[in-house]
GROMACS .gro file of C-alpha atoms in nm:
model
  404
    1UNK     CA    1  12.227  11.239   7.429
    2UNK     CA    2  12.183  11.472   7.697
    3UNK     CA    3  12.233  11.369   8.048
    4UNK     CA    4  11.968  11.317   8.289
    5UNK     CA    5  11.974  11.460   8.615
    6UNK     CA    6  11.891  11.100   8.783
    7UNK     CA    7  12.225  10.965   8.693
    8UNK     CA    8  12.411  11.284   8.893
    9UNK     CA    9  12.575  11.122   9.208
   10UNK     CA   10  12.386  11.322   9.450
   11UNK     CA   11  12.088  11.214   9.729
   12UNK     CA   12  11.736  11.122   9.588
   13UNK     CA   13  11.608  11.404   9.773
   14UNK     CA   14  11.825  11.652   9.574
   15UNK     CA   15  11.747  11.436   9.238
   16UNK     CA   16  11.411  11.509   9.328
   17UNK     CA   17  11.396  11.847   9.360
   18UNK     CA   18  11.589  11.932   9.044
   19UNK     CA   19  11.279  11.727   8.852
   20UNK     CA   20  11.016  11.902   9.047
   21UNK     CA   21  11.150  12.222   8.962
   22UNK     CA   22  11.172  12.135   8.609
   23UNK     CA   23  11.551  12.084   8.519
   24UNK     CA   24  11.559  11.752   8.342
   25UNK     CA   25  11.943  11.743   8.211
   26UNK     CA   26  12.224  11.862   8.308
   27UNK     CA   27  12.259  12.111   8.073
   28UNK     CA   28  11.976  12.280   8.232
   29UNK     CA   29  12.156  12.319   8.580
   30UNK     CA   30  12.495  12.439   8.386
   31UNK     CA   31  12.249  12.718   8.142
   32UNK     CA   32  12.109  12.836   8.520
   33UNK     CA   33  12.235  13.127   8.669
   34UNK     CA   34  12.201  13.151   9.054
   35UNK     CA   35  12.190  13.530   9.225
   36UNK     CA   36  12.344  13.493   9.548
   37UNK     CA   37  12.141  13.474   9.841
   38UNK     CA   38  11.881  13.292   9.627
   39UNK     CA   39  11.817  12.940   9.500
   40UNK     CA   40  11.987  12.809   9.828
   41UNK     CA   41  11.900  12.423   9.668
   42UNK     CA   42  12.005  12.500   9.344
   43UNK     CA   43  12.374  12.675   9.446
   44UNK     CA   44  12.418  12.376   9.685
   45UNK     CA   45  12.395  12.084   9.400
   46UNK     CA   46  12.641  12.308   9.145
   47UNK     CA   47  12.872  12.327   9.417
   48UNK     CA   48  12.802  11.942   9.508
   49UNK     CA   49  12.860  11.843   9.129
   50UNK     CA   50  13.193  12.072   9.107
   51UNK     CA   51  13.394  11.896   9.424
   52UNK     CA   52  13.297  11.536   9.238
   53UNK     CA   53  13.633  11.389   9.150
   54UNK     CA   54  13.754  11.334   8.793
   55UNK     CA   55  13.647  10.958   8.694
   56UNK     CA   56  13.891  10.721   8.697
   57UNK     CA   57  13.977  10.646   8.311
   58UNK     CA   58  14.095  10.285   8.223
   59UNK     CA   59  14.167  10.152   7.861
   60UNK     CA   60  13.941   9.918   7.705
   61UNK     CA   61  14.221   9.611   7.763
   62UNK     CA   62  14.256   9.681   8.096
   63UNK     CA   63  13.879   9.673   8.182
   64UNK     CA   64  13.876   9.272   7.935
   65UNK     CA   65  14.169   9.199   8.157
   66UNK     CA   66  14.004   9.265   8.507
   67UNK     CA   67  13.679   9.118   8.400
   68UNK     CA   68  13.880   8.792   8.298
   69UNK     CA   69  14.091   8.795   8.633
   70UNK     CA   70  13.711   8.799   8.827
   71UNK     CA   71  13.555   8.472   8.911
   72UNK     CA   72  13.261   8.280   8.872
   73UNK     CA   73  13.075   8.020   9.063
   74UNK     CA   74  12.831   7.745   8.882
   75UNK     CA   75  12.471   7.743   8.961
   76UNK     CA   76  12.472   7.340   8.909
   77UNK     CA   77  12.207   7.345   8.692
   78UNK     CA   78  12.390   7.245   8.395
   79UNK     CA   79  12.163   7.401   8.116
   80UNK     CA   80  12.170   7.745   8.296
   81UNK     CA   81  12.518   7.693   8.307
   82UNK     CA   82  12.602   7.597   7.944
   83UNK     CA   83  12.411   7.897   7.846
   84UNK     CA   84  12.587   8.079   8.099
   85UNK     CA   85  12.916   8.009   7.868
   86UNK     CA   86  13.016   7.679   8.087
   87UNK     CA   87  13.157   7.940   8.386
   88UNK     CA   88  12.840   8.015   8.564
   89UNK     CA   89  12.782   8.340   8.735
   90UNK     CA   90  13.047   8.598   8.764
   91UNK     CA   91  13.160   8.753   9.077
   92UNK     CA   92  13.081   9.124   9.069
   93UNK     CA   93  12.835   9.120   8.776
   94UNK     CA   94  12.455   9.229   8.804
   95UNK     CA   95  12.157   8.969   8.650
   96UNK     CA   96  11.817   9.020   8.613
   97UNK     CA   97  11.596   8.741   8.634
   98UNK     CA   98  11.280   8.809   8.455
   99UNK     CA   99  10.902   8.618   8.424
  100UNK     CA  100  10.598   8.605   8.517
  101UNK     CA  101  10.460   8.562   8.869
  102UNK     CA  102  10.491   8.201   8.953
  103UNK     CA  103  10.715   8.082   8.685
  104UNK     CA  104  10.968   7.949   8.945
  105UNK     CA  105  11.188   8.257   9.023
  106UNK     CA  106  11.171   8.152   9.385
  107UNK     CA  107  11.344   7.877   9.344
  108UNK     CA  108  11.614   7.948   9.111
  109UNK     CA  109  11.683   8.224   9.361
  110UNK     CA  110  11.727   7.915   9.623
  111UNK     CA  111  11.963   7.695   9.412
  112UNK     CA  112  12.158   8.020   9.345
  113UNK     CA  113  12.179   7.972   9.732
  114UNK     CA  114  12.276   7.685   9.779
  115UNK     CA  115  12.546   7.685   9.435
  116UNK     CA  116  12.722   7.981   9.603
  117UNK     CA  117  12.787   7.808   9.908
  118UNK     CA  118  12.940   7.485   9.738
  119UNK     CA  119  13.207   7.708   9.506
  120UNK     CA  120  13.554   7.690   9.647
  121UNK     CA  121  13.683   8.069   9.574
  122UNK     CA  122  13.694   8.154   9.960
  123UNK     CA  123  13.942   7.943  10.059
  124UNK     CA  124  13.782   7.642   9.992
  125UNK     CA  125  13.469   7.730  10.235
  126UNK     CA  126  13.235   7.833  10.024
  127UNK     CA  127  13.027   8.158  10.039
  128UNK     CA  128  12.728   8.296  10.213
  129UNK     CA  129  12.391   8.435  10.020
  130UNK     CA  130  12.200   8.755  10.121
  131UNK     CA  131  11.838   8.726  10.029
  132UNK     CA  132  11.650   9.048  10.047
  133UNK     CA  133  11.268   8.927  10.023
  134UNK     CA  134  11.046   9.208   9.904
  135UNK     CA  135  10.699   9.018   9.849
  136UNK     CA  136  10.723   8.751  10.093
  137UNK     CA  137  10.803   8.450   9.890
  138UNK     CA  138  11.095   8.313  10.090
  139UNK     CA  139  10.992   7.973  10.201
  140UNK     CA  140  11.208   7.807  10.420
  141UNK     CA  141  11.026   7.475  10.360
  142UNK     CA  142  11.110   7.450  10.000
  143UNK     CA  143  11.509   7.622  10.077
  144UNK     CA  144  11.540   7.333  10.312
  145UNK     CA  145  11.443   7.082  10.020
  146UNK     CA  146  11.695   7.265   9.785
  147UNK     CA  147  11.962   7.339  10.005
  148UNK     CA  148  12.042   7.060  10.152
  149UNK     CA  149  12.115   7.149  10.496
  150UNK     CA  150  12.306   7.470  10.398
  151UNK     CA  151  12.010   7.714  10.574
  152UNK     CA  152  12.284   7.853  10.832
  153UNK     CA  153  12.475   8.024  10.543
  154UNK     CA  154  12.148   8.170  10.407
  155UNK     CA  155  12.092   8.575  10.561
  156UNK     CA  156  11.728   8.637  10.514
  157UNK     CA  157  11.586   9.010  10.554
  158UNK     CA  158  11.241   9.067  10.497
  159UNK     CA  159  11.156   9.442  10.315
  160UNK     CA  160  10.808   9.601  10.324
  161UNK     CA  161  10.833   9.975  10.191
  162UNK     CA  162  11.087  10.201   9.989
  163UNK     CA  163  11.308  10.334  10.293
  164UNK     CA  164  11.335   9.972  10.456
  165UNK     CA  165  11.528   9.848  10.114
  166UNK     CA  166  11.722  10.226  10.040
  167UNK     CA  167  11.844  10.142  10.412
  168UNK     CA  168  11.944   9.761  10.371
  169UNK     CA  169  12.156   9.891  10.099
  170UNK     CA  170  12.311  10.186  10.256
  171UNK     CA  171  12.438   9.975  10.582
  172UNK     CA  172  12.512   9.649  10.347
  173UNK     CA  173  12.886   9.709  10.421
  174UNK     CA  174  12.782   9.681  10.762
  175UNK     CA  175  12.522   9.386  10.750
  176UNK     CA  176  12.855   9.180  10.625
  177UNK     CA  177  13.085   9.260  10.876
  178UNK     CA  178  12.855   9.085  11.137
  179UNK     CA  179  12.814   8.784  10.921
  180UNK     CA  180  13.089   8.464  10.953
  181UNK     CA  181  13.254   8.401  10.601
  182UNK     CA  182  13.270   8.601  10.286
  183UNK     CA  183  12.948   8.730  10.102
  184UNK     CA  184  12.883   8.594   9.744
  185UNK     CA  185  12.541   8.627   9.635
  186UNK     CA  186  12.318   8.870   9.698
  187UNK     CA  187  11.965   8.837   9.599
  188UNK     CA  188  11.649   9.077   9.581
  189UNK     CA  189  11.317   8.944   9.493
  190UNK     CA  190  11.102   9.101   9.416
  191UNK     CA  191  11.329   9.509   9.349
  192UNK     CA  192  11.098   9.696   9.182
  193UNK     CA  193  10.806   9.598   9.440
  194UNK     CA  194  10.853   9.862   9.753
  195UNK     CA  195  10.886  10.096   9.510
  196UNK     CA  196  10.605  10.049   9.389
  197UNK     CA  197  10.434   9.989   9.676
  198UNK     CA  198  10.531  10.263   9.866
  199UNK     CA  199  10.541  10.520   9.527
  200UNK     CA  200  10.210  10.411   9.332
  201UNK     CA  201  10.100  10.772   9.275
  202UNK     CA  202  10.442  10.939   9.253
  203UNK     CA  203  10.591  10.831   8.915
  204UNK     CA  204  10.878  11.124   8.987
  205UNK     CA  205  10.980  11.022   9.337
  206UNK     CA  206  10.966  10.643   9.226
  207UNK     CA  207  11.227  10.679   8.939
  208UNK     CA  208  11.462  10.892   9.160
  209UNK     CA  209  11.467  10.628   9.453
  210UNK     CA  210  11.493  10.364   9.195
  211UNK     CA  211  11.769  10.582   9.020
  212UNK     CA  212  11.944  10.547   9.367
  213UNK     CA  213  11.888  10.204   9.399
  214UNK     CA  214  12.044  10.121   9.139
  215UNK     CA  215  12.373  10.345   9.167
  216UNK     CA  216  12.410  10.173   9.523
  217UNK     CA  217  12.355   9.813   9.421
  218UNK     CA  218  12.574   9.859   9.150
  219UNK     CA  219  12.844  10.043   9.415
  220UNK     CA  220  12.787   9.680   9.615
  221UNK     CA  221  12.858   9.492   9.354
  222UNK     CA  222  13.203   9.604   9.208
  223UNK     CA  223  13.320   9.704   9.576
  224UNK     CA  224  13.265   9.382   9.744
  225UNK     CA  225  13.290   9.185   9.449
  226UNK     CA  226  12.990   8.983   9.473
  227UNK     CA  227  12.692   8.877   9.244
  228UNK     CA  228  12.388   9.071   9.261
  229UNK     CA  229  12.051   8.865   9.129
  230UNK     CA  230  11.713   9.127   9.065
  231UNK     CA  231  11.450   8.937   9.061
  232UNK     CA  232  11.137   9.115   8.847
  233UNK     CA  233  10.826   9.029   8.765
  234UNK     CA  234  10.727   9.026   8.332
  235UNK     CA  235  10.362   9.135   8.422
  236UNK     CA  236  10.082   9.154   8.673
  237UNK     CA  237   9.873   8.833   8.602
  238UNK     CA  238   9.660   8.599   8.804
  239UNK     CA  239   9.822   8.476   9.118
  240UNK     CA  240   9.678   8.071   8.992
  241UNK     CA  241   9.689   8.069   8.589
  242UNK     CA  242   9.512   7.744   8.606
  243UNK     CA  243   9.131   7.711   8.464
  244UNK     CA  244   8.941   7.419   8.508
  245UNK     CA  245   8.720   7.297   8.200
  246UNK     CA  246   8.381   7.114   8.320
  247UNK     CA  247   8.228   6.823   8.124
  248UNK     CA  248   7.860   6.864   8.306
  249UNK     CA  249   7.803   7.292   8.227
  250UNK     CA  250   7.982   7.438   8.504
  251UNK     CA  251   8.220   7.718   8.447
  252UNK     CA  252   8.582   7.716   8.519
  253UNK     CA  253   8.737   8.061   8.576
  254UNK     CA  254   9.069   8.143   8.714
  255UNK     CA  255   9.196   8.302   9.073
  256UNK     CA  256   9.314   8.654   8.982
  257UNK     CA  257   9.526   8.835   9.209
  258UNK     CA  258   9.282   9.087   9.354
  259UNK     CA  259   9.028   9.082   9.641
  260UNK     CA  260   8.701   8.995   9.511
  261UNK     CA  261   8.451   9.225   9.644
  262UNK     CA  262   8.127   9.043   9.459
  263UNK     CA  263   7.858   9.206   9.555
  264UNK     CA  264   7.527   9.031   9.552
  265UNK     CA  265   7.213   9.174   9.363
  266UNK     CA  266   7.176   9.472   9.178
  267UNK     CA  267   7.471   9.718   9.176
  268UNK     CA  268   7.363  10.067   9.089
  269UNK     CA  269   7.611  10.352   8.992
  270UNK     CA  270   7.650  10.435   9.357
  271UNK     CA  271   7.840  10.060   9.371
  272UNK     CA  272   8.182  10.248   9.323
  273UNK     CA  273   8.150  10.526   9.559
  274UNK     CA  274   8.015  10.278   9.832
  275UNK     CA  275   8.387  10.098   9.808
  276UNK     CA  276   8.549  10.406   9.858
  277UNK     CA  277   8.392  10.479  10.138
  278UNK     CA  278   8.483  10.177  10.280
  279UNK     CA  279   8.817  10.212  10.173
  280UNK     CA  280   8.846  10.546  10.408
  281UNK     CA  281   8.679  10.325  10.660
  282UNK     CA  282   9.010  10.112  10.650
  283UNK     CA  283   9.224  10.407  10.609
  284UNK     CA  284   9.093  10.500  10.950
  285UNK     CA  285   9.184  10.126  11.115
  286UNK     CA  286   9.446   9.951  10.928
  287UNK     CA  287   9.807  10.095  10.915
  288UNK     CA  288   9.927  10.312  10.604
  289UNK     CA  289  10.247  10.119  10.519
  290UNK     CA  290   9.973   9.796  10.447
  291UNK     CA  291   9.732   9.991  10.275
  292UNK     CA  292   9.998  10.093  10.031
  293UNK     CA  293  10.170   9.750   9.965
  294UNK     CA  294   9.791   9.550  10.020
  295UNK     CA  295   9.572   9.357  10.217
  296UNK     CA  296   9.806   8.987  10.262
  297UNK     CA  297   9.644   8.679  10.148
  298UNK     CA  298   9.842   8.395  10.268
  299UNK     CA  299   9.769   8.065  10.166
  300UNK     CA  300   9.674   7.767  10.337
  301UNK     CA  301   9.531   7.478  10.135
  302UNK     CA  302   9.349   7.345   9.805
  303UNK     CA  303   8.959   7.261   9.947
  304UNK     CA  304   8.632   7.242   9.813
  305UNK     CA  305   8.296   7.410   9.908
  306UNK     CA  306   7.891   7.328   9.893
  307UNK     CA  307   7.792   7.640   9.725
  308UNK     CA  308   7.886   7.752   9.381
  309UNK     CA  309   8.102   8.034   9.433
  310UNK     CA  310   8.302   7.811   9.631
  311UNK     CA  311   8.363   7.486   9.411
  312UNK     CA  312   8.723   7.495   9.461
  313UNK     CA  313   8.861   7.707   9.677
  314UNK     CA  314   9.220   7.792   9.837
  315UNK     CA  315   9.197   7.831  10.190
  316UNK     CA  316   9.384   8.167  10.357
  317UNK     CA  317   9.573   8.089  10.712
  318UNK     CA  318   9.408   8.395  10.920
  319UNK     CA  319   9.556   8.702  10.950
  320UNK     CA  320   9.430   8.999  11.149
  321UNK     CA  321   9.448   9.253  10.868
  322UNK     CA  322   9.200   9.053  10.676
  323UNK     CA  323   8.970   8.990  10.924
  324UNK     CA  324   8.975   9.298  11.023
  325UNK     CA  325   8.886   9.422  10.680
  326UNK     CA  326   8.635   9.220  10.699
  327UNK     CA  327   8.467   9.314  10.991
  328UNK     CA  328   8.445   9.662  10.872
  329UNK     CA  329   8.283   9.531  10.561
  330UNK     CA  330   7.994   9.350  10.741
  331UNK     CA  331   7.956   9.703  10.936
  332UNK     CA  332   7.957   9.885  10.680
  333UNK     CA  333   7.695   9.720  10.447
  334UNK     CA  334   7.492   9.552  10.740
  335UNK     CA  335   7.578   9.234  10.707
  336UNK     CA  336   7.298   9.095  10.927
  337UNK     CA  337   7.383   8.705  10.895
  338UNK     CA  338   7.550   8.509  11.134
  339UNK     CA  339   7.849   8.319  10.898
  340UNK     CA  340   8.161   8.200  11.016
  341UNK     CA  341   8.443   8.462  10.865
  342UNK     CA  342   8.596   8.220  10.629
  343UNK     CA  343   8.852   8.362  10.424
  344UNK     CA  344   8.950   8.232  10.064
  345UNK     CA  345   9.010   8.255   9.771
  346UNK     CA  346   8.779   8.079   9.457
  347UNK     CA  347   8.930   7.912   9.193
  348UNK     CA  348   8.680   7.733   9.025
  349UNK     CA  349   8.278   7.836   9.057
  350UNK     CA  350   8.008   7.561   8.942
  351UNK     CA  351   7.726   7.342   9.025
  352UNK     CA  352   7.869   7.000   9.055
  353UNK     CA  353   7.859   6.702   9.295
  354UNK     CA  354   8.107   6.630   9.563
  355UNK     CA  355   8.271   6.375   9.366
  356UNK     CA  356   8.317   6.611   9.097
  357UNK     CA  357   8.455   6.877   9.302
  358UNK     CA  358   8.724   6.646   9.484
  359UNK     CA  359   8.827   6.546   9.124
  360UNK     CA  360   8.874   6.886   8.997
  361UNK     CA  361   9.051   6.975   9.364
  362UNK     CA  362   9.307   6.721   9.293
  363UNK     CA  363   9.356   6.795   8.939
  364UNK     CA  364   9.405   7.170   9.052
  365UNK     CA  365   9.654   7.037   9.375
  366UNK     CA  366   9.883   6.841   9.050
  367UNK     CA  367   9.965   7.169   8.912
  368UNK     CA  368  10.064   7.370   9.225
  369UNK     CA  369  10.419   7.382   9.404
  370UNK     CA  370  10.448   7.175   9.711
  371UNK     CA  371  10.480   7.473   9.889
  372UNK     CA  372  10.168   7.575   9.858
  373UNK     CA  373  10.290   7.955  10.061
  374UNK     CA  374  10.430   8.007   9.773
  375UNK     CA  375  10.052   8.105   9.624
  376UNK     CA  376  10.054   8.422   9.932
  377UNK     CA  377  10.016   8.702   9.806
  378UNK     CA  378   9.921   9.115   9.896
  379UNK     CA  379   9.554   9.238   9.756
  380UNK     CA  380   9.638   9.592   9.696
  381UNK     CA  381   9.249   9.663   9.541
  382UNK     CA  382   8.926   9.583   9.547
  383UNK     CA  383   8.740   9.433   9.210
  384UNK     CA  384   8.410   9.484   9.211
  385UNK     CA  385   8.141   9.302   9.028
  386UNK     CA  386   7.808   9.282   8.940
  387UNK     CA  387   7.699   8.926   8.973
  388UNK     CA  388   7.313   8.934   8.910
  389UNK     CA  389   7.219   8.640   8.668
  390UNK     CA  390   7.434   8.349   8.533
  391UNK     CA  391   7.833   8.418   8.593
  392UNK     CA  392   7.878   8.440   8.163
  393UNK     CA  393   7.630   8.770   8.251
  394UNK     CA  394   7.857   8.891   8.536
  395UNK     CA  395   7.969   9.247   8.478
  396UNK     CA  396   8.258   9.462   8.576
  397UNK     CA  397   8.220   9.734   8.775
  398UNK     CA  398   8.568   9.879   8.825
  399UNK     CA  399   8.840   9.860   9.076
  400UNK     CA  400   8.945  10.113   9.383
  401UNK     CA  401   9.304  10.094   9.505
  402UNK     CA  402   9.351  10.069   9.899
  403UNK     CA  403   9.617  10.318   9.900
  404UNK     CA  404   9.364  10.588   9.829
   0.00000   0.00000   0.00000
């Protein structure tokens, strides 16, 4: 199988270029000849690629023999660990945890945490965790509640974009040498998110930086001999994947993870184009980097409402972006009504009396974590809707991306 030019241990940039200009293996670098004075990129990758060192060859028995002589640490959850082969995770190995959005990676993440710090390999101290927090769903409530009182031993670093995690990684060697005790664990949840976020349009770019990403994690974890957990998620689905069922006619529906944008009364065909202009509206206000990763949406509270679009409801905490956003969107339709800016999301719609409501509300509350942050989440488009009639006559409009 030829080899692809995103496995070559040279910069993203230069991985880059070779794609853009169309060699794809390898073989197509070696089959180009280079006049001198021209190709300048081109004659400075060949000679990169020629002053790489031999690889180091080892014999299949010696590689067994190291892996054996490397150690583990249990996660003390005991099926994990029986599954695990009764040794737990190994020191300078690479997991993936995988599964849908709220299916409790958090929190494994956090008893990883706190098992890595009760092992006895450094000396009988215990280890220190790195957590590299990509979508904001650190919660130091809930590491509190599974740590124990371990929190000091915990490194969090918050990530936004592409270049802030490419640079964490680069400088890791130094982001350990400040920190008091060895480093066992290093955790990144979510990886493939600033990519993404930062990339959505660039499919190219994307796979080289995440090309690099991986060579360097996997650099951190046989060099410093640690255990590297990538958290991903299976699938975009809704943010809540609870639905309601009403005895008295109402409709349940679920809270999907995008920013409503129902608009009231007729939409015509112009409904579309009046988003986007909006959108370039916020282009002109908000800052790129949050336009590209999405409006946040963190959450507050279960509640319940008067009107039927807001039966059940989860309450946001306030943040600027979002009121922001929606201050341009009053503008920019002529909003002429006075409401308070309450923002929220809907989980439930219906006609149904108080009673009612406070019953679902509670029914909904039993099925969430108990930290209820743990809901936030970033709107990176807008889904509109055409909501003229009964809700089972609702119909979908499209969506436009706030990145552009």
């Amino acid at each position: 199988m030829p080899q692809s030019v995103l496995s070559l241990p040279i910069s993203a940039s230069s991985q880059e270029w070779l794609i853009r200009n169309g060699y794809r293996t390898v073989a197509d670098i070696d089959e180009e000849r280079c006049e001198d004075g021209k190709d300048t990129t081109l004659l400075r990758i060949k000679s990169l690629l020629k002053a790489q060192p031999e690889p180091k060859r080892v014999t299949a028995w010696s590689h067994i023999q190291q892996r054996r002589s490397q150690h583990h640490f249990l996660t003390r959850l005991d099926a994990l660990d029986t599954l695990l082969g009764g040794y737990g995770l190994r020191l300078g190995s690479i997991v993936e945890v995988l599964g849908d959005p709220g299916s409790g990676q958090a929190q494994l993440c956090l008893q990883l945490c706190m098992a890595v710090q009760l092992s006895t390999l450094s000396h009988g101290t215990g280890m220190r965790a790195v957590y590299v927090d990509c979508v904001g769903s650190f919660s130091a409530t809930a590491a509190e509640k599974i740590c124990q009182g371990t929190l000091d031993k915990i490194s969090v670093f918050r990530v936004y974009a592409a270049h802030e995690l490419m640079a964490f990684l680069m400088s890791f060697d130094n982001v350990c040498s400040r920190m008091d005790g060895r480093v066992g664990l290093l955790i990144i949840n979510t990886v493939s998110w600033p990519f993404l976020a930062s990339f959505s349009d660039d499919l190219l770019r994307r796979q080289a930086l995440q090309a690099a990403a991986a060579s360097l994690i996997s650099q951190i974890a046989s060099k410093r001999n640690i255990t590297v957990v990538l958290v991903s998620q299976a699938k975009a689905t809704s943010v809540l994947s609870t639905s309601t069922a009403s005895s008295d006619g109402g409709s349940g529906r679920n809270a999907a993870a995008r920013w409503p944008a129902s608009m009231d009364g007729d939409v015509d065909g112009d409904a579309l184009a009046q988003v986007r202009d909006y959108v370039a509206k916020l282009h002109g206000e908000l800052c790129k980097e949050t336009l590209r990763v999405g409006i946040p949406f963190k959450a507050s509270s279960v509640a319940t409402g008067c009107k039927y679009h807001q039966c059940v409801l989860l309450e946001e905490q306030g943040n600027p972006a979002l009121a922001l956003a929606n201050g341009i969107a009053r503008q920019h339709w002529n909003a002429t009504n006075q409401l308070d800016f309450y923002p929220h999301a809907s989980l439930v719609y219906g006609d149904y009396t108080s009673a009612k409501r406070e019953e679902i509300a509670a029914d909904v509350n039993s099925k969430l974590p108990e930290d209820i942050e743990q809901l936030s989440f970033f709107a990176p488009e807008i889904h509109v809707v055409q909501t003229t009639g009964p809700c089972e006559e609702w119909r979908d409009i499209g969506s436009i991306y706030l990145s552009g």
